[in-house]
Short mmCIF file of C-alpha atoms and ligand atoms in Angstrom, two decimals:
data_model
loop_
_atom_site.label_atom_id
_atom_site.label_comp_id
_atom_site.label_asym_id
_atom_site.label_seq_id
_atom_site.Cartn_x
_atom_site.Cartn_y
_atom_site.Cartn_z
CA UNK A 1 55.47 -7.95 4.02
CA UNK A 2 53.96 -4.48 3.46
CA UNK A 3 52.34 -5.62 0.24
CA UNK A 4 50.84 -8.56 2.07
CA UNK A 5 49.21 -6.26 4.65
CA UNK A 6 47.91 -3.95 1.93
CA UNK A 7 46.24 -6.74 0.00
CA UNK A 8 44.82 -8.12 3.26
CA UNK A 9 43.24 -4.74 4.08
CA UNK A 10 41.93 -4.50 0.55
CA UNK A 11 40.38 -7.95 0.74
CA UNK A 12 38.65 -7.08 4.02
CA UNK A 13 37.35 -3.84 2.52
CA UNK A 14 35.93 -5.67 -0.49
CA UNK A 15 34.29 -8.29 1.72
CA UNK A 16 32.76 -5.54 3.89
CA UNK A 17 31.44 -3.75 0.83
CA UNK A 18 29.79 -6.94 -0.45
CA UNK A 19 28.24 -7.66 2.97
CA UNK A 20 26.90 -4.10 3.14
CA UNK A 21 25.44 -4.38 -0.32
CA UNK A 22 23.35 -7.32 0.81
CA UNK A 23 22.40 -6.07 4.27
CA UNK A 24 21.45 -2.47 3.50
CA UNK A 25 17.79 -2.11 2.48
CA UNK A 26 17.68 -2.34 -1.29
CA UNK A 27 15.36 -0.50 -3.62
CA UNK A 28 12.87 -3.35 -3.53
CA UNK A 29 12.43 -3.16 0.23
CA UNK A 30 11.95 0.62 0.10
CA UNK A 31 9.32 0.20 -2.59
CA UNK A 32 7.53 -2.32 -0.42
CA UNK A 33 7.27 0.19 2.40
CA UNK A 34 5.69 2.68 0.05
CA UNK A 35 3.24 0.02 -1.02
CA UNK A 36 1.71 -1.50 2.10
CA UNK A 37 0.89 -5.19 1.85
CA UNK A 38 -2.79 -5.98 2.03
CA UNK A 39 -3.76 -8.53 4.67
CA UNK A 40 -5.84 -11.45 3.45
CA UNK A 41 -9.46 -11.24 4.51
CA UNK A 42 -12.66 -12.93 3.46
CA UNK A 43 -14.78 -10.29 1.82
CA UNK A 44 -17.80 -9.15 3.84
CA UNK A 45 -19.95 -6.84 1.71
CA UNK A 46 -22.19 -5.69 4.57
CA UNK A 47 -19.18 -4.73 6.69
CA UNK A 48 -17.61 -2.92 3.74
CA UNK A 49 -20.77 -0.92 3.09
CA UNK A 50 -20.97 0.01 6.77
CA UNK A 51 -17.35 1.28 6.76
CA UNK A 52 -17.92 3.26 3.56
CA UNK A 53 -20.96 4.94 5.20
CA UNK A 54 -19.45 5.48 8.65
CA UNK A 55 -16.10 6.78 7.45
CA UNK A 56 -17.63 9.41 5.20
CA UNK A 57 -16.35 7.88 1.95
CA UNK A 58 -19.82 8.60 0.59
CA UNK A 59 -19.58 12.30 1.47
CA UNK A 60 -16.83 12.61 -1.15
CA UNK A 61 -17.64 9.71 -3.47
CA UNK A 62 -21.46 9.99 -3.39
CA UNK A 63 -24.06 7.84 -1.57
CA UNK A 64 -24.22 5.52 -4.59
CA UNK A 65 -20.44 5.93 -5.15
CA UNK A 66 -21.46 7.89 -8.25
CA UNK A 67 -18.80 10.50 -7.52
CA UNK A 68 -18.84 14.01 -6.03
CA UNK A 69 -15.66 15.70 -4.79
CA UNK A 70 -13.97 12.34 -5.28
CA UNK A 71 -14.19 10.21 -8.44
CA UNK A 72 -16.98 7.76 -9.28
CA UNK A 73 -16.18 4.35 -7.76
CA UNK A 74 -19.02 2.35 -9.32
CA UNK A 75 -16.68 0.62 -11.79
CA UNK A 76 -13.43 1.13 -9.94
CA UNK A 77 -12.65 -2.62 -10.05
CA UNK A 78 -12.15 -2.45 -13.82
CA UNK A 79 -9.40 0.16 -13.33
CA UNK A 80 -7.71 -0.79 -10.08
CA UNK A 81 -6.87 -4.03 -8.30
CA UNK A 82 -7.76 -4.64 -4.65
CA UNK A 83 -4.09 -4.03 -3.73
CA UNK A 84 -4.05 -0.69 -5.54
CA UNK A 85 -7.28 0.40 -3.87
CA UNK A 86 -5.88 -0.78 -0.53
CA UNK A 87 -2.81 1.43 -1.04
CA UNK A 88 -4.92 4.47 -1.94
CA UNK A 89 -7.22 4.11 1.09
CA UNK A 90 -4.28 3.42 3.42
CA UNK A 91 -2.01 6.23 2.26
CA UNK A 92 -4.41 8.67 0.63
CA UNK A 93 -3.81 10.31 -2.72
CA UNK A 94 -4.28 13.93 -3.75
CA UNK A 95 -7.58 15.07 -2.21
CA UNK A 96 -8.20 11.60 -0.85
CA UNK A 97 -7.37 11.40 2.89
CA UNK A 98 -5.36 8.55 4.44
CA UNK A 99 -7.40 6.12 6.56
CA UNK A 100 -4.40 4.40 8.11
CA UNK A 101 -5.17 5.81 11.57
CA UNK A 102 -8.95 5.54 11.34
CA UNK A 103 -9.39 1.98 10.11
CA UNK A 104 -7.76 -1.37 10.81
CA UNK A 105 -5.71 -2.85 7.95
CA UNK A 106 -8.26 -5.68 7.75
CA UNK A 107 -11.15 -3.22 7.41
CA UNK A 108 -9.35 -1.37 4.61
CA UNK A 109 -8.57 -4.69 2.90
CA UNK A 110 -12.24 -5.68 3.10
CA UNK A 111 -13.40 -2.38 1.58
CA UNK A 112 -10.67 -2.66 -1.09
CA UNK A 113 -11.85 -6.14 -2.08
CA UNK A 114 -15.47 -5.02 -2.10
CA UNK A 115 -14.62 -2.07 -4.37
CA UNK A 116 -12.39 -4.23 -6.59
CA UNK A 117 -15.42 -6.39 -7.41
CA UNK A 118 -17.27 -3.36 -8.79
CA UNK A 119 -16.73 -3.76 -12.50
C1 HEC B 201 -12.39 14.22 1.70
C2 HEC B 201 -12.98 13.53 0.58
C3 HEC B 201 -12.77 12.04 0.44
C4 HEC B 201 -13.06 11.04 1.35
C5 HEC B 201 -13.65 11.20 2.73
C6 HEC B 201 -12.73 9.80 0.70
N1 HEC B 201 -12.22 10.02 -0.55
FE1 HEC B 201 -11.59 8.61 -1.87
N2 HEC B 201 -10.92 10.06 -3.10
C7 HEC B 201 -11.11 11.42 -2.93
C8 HEC B 201 -10.46 12.13 -4.02
C9 HEC B 201 -10.45 13.64 -4.21
C10 HEC B 201 -9.88 11.14 -4.85
C11 HEC B 201 -9.04 11.36 -6.13
C12 HEC B 201 -7.59 11.37 -5.72
C13 HEC B 201 -6.64 11.57 -6.90
O1 HEC B 201 -6.67 10.76 -7.83
O2 HEC B 201 -5.90 12.54 -6.83
C14 HEC B 201 -10.19 9.86 -4.25
C15 HEC B 201 -9.81 8.63 -4.77
C16 HEC B 201 -10.25 7.41 -4.30
C17 HEC B 201 -9.99 6.15 -4.94
C18 HEC B 201 -9.23 5.96 -6.26
C19 HEC B 201 -10.17 6.30 -7.39
C20 HEC B 201 -9.49 6.39 -8.74
O3 HEC B 201 -10.24 6.45 -9.74
O4 HEC B 201 -8.26 6.44 -8.78
C21 HEC B 201 -10.58 5.18 -4.19
C22 HEC B 201 -10.61 3.69 -4.47
C23 HEC B 201 -11.20 5.84 -3.07
N3 HEC B 201 -10.97 7.19 -3.17
C24 HEC B 201 -11.91 5.19 -2.07
C25 HEC B 201 -12.33 5.81 -0.89
C26 HEC B 201 -12.87 5.11 0.26
C27 HEC B 201 -13.09 3.62 0.34
C28 HEC B 201 -13.11 6.05 1.21
C29 HEC B 201 -13.59 5.82 2.64
C30 HEC B 201 -12.80 4.89 3.45
C31 HEC B 201 -12.78 7.35 0.64
N4 HEC B 201 -12.31 7.16 -0.63
C32 HEC B 201 -12.93 8.56 1.29
C33 HEC B 201 -11.78 12.02 -1.89
C34 HEC B 201 -12.22 11.38 -0.74
#
C-alpha cells in the first residue's frame, strides 16, 4: 500500500515537472522579447525622411547620413536587415538612444525599411 502511494506521488511530480517545462517561458520566448517584432508597414520614403530629420537622427548620423557621432548609414542596408535596424532604433545600442518612447512602432518600422534599402 505504502509503495503504491509513493509511486503515485512520484508520478504526479513527474507530470507536474513536464507541464512546467512546457508552460514556463522558454529561452526562445525570452529571446523574442529582447528582439522586438517589427510591424508590417508599406514603406513611405517621405515619411521616413521626415522622421529622420525631426527626431534628430541627422544630428548624430549627419544630414546626408554620412556619419558624425554615429556611424555612416548611407549603405546600412548592405550590413543590416530591416529587422536588425528596427531593433537598434527601438532599443538603442551603445551611444545610440532608444526611440521606443518617442516613435510609434510603425514609424520605426518605416524608417528601418527605408534605411534597409540603402545599399
Ligand atoms: C545621440 C546620437 C544619435 C542619435 C540621435 C541617433 N543615433 Fe543612431 N547611432 C548612434 C551611435 C553612436 C551608433 C553606434 C552604436 C554602436 O554600434 O555602438 C548608432 C547606430 C545606429 C544604427 C546602426 C548602425 C550600424 O552600423 O550598426 C542605425 C541603423 C541607426 N543608428 C539609426 C538611427 C536612426 C534612424 C535615428 C533616428 C530615429 C538615430 N540613429 C538617432 C547615435 C545616434
